Amino acid sequence: MIMDKFQLQDRTKNFARRVFKMVERLPKSRGVEVIVYQLVKASTPVAANYRAVCRAKSKADFINKLKIVEEECDESLFWLEFIIGLELIDKKLLENLMKEANALVAIFTAAIKISKTNQKS
């Protein structure tokens, strides 16, 4: 299924929203607060920075902004994996969120590769 930029904007915003709701279910402690901060700090820019991608001023700007989104997605994935590793929440509750994070990383990685190829043409 091919998505247009508006569908992907909605998808990234929904990802950030889902992460935000999930962290509210985590136990409260100082350590968890740090993890929550890092995860929210990584997942919300996925949506915000993808909006910036859609307004890029050049092909190079587009690719650079996409790289930022890819990095934020990957960092979000790291923190989700970390939460699972610490057993802070039932792994089954994070399966769909992990799948979405992986899918978004794959989408943005592919978009960067395609954009770089097209830039050379």
mmCIF file of C-alpha atoms in Angstrom:
data_model
loop_
_atom_site.group_PDB
_atom_site.id
_atom_site.type_symbol
_atom_site.label_atom_id
_atom_site.label_comp_id
_atom_site.label_asym_id
_atom_site.label_seq_id
_atom_site.Cartn_x
_atom_site.Cartn_y
_atom_site.Cartn_z
ATOM 1 C CA MET A 1 0.000 0.000 0.000
ATOM 2 C CA ILE A 2 1.401 3.364 -1.014
ATOM 3 C CA MET A 3 0.769 6.208 1.421
ATOM 4 C CA ASP A 4 0.685 9.865 0.585
ATOM 5 C CA LYS A 5 2.391 12.429 2.801
ATOM 6 C CA PHE A 6 -0.827 13.211 4.687
ATOM 7 C CA GLN A 7 -1.435 9.568 5.547
ATOM 8 C CA LEU A 8 2.150 9.259 6.748
ATOM 9 C CA GLN A 9 1.748 12.445 8.790
ATOM 10 C CA ASP A 10 -1.292 10.872 10.459
ATOM 11 C CA ARG A 11 0.565 7.598 10.971
ATOM 12 C CA THR A 12 3.558 9.277 12.630
ATOM 13 C CA LYS A 13 1.290 11.411 14.807
ATOM 14 C CA ASN A 14 -0.650 8.312 15.823
ATOM 15 C CA PHE A 15 2.627 6.575 16.714
ATOM 16 C CA ALA A 16 3.606 9.466 18.982
ATOM 17 C CA ARG A 17 0.146 9.490 20.556
ATOM 18 C CA ARG A 18 0.267 5.743 21.213
ATOM 19 C CA VAL A 19 3.700 6.017 22.822
ATOM 20 C CA PHE A 20 2.468 8.875 24.993
ATOM 21 C CA LYS A 21 -0.513 6.815 26.185
ATOM 22 C CA MET A 22 1.639 3.736 26.775
ATOM 23 C CA VAL A 23 4.161 5.521 29.012
ATOM 24 C CA GLU A 24 1.302 6.524 31.300
ATOM 25 C CA ARG A 25 0.932 2.808 32.117
ATOM 26 C CA LEU A 26 4.538 2.383 33.259
ATOM 27 C CA PRO A 27 5.378 2.172 36.962
ATOM 28 C CA LYS A 28 6.484 5.395 38.605
ATOM 29 C CA SER A 29 10.112 5.716 39.728
ATOM 30 C CA ARG A 30 13.070 7.992 39.066
ATOM 31 C CA GLY A 31 14.632 5.550 36.640
ATOM 32 C CA VAL A 32 11.419 5.087 34.722
ATOM 33 C CA GLU A 33 10.983 8.867 34.559
ATOM 34 C CA VAL A 34 14.276 9.101 32.657
ATOM 35 C CA ILE A 35 13.218 6.367 30.235
ATOM 36 C CA VAL A 36 9.807 7.980 29.713
ATOM 37 C CA TYR A 37 11.428 11.351 29.073
ATOM 38 C CA GLN A 38 13.819 9.863 26.509
ATOM 39 C CA LEU A 39 11.102 7.859 24.756
ATOM 40 C CA VAL A 40 8.657 10.761 24.543
ATOM 41 C CA LYS A 41 11.526 13.028 23.455
ATOM 42 C CA ALA A 42 12.303 10.597 20.600
ATOM 43 C CA SER A 43 8.801 9.563 19.503
ATOM 44 C CA THR A 44 7.074 12.940 19.297
ATOM 45 C CA PRO A 45 9.714 14.414 16.932
ATOM 46 C CA VAL A 46 9.004 11.549 14.534
ATOM 47 C CA ALA A 47 5.686 13.240 13.796
ATOM 48 C CA ALA A 48 6.863 16.827 14.137
ATOM 49 C CA ASN A 49 9.963 16.365 12.008
ATOM 50 C CA TYR A 50 8.104 14.409 9.335
ATOM 51 C CA ARG A 51 5.876 17.474 8.914
ATOM 52 C CA ALA A 52 9.079 19.465 8.331
ATOM 53 C CA VAL A 53 10.164 16.884 5.726
ATOM 54 C CA CYS A 54 6.980 17.655 3.810
ATOM 55 C CA ARG A 55 8.014 21.325 3.628
ATOM 56 C CA ALA A 56 11.648 20.753 2.652
ATOM 57 C CA LYS A 57 13.136 23.485 0.482
ATOM 58 C CA SER A 58 15.374 21.255 -1.634
ATOM 59 C CA LYS A 59 16.152 17.596 -2.285
ATOM 60 C CA ALA A 60 19.175 17.830 0.054
ATOM 61 C CA ASP A 61 17.032 19.447 2.764
ATOM 62 C CA PHE A 62 14.422 16.707 2.248
ATOM 63 C CA ILE A 63 17.020 13.946 2.703
ATOM 64 C CA ASN A 64 18.585 15.591 5.766
ATOM 65 C CA LYS A 65 15.205 16.015 7.441
ATOM 66 C CA LEU A 66 14.305 12.402 6.590
ATOM 67 C CA LYS A 67 17.518 11.238 8.277
ATOM 68 C CA ILE A 68 16.465 13.023 11.464
ATOM 69 C CA VAL A 69 13.078 11.280 11.372
ATOM 70 C CA GLU A 70 14.754 7.911 10.787
ATOM 71 C CA GLU A 71 17.100 8.503 13.750
ATOM 72 C CA GLU A 72 14.215 9.470 16.036
ATOM 73 C CA CYS A 73 12.265 6.364 14.981
ATOM 74 C CA ASP A 74 15.257 4.168 15.669
ATOM 75 C CA GLU A 75 15.833 5.813 19.047
ATOM 76 C CA SER A 76 12.157 5.253 19.905
ATOM 77 C CA LEU A 77 12.612 1.611 18.988
ATOM 78 C CA PHE A 78 15.660 1.406 21.282
ATOM 79 C CA TRP A 79 13.707 2.769 24.262
ATOM 80 C CA LEU A 80 10.794 0.398 23.595
ATOM 81 C CA GLU A 81 13.239 -2.524 23.505
ATOM 82 C CA PHE A 82 14.841 -1.229 26.709
ATOM 83 C CA ILE A 83 11.445 -1.143 28.443
ATOM 84 C CA ILE A 84 10.828 -4.737 27.376
ATOM 85 C CA GLY A 85 14.299 -5.754 28.562
ATOM 86 C CA LEU A 86 13.605 -4.255 31.984
ATOM 87 C CA GLU A 87 10.208 -5.994 32.051
ATOM 88 C CA LEU A 88 8.486 -2.742 33.000
ATOM 89 C CA ILE A 89 5.364 -3.677 31.080
ATOM 90 C CA ASP A 90 3.995 -6.895 29.592
ATOM 91 C CA LYS A 91 5.775 -7.526 26.287
ATOM 92 C CA LYS A 92 2.469 -8.374 24.607
ATOM 93 C CA LEU A 93 1.228 -4.841 25.307
ATOM 94 C CA LEU A 94 4.157 -3.437 23.324
ATOM 95 C CA GLU A 95 4.105 -5.838 20.354
ATOM 96 C CA ASN A 96 2.004 -3.618 18.075
ATOM 97 C CA LEU A 97 3.911 -0.499 19.057
ATOM 98 C CA MET A 98 7.202 -2.278 18.345
ATOM 99 C CA LYS A 99 5.900 -3.440 14.968
ATOM 100 C CA GLU A 100 4.904 0.111 14.105
ATOM 101 C CA ALA A 101 8.283 1.499 15.198
ATOM 102 C CA ASN A 102 10.058 -1.104 13.045
ATOM 103 C CA ALA A 103 7.767 -0.357 10.107
ATOM 104 C CA LEU A 104 8.404 3.388 10.390
ATOM 105 C CA VAL A 105 12.168 2.850 10.543
ATOM 106 C CA ALA A 106 11.903 0.704 7.399
ATOM 107 C CA ILE A 107 9.735 3.283 5.608
ATOM 108 C CA PHE A 108 12.080 6.158 6.335
ATOM 109 C CA THR A 109 15.225 4.116 5.596
ATOM 110 C CA ALA A 110 13.788 3.159 2.204
ATOM 111 C CA ALA A 111 12.702 6.747 1.521
ATOM 112 C CA ILE A 112 16.241 7.979 2.204
ATOM 113 C CA LYS A 113 17.763 5.377 -0.129
ATOM 114 C CA ILE A 114 15.301 6.173 -2.902
ATOM 115 C CA SER A 115 15.769 9.921 -2.454
ATOM 116 C CA LYS A 116 19.558 9.606 -2.594
ATOM 117 C CA THR A 117 19.289 7.525 -5.765
ATOM 118 C CA ASN A 118 16.934 10.052 -7.342
ATOM 119 C CA GLN A 119 19.185 12.927 -6.295
ATOM 120 C CA LYS A 120 22.078 11.392 -8.250
ATOM 121 C CA SER A 121 19.934 11.063 -11.386
#
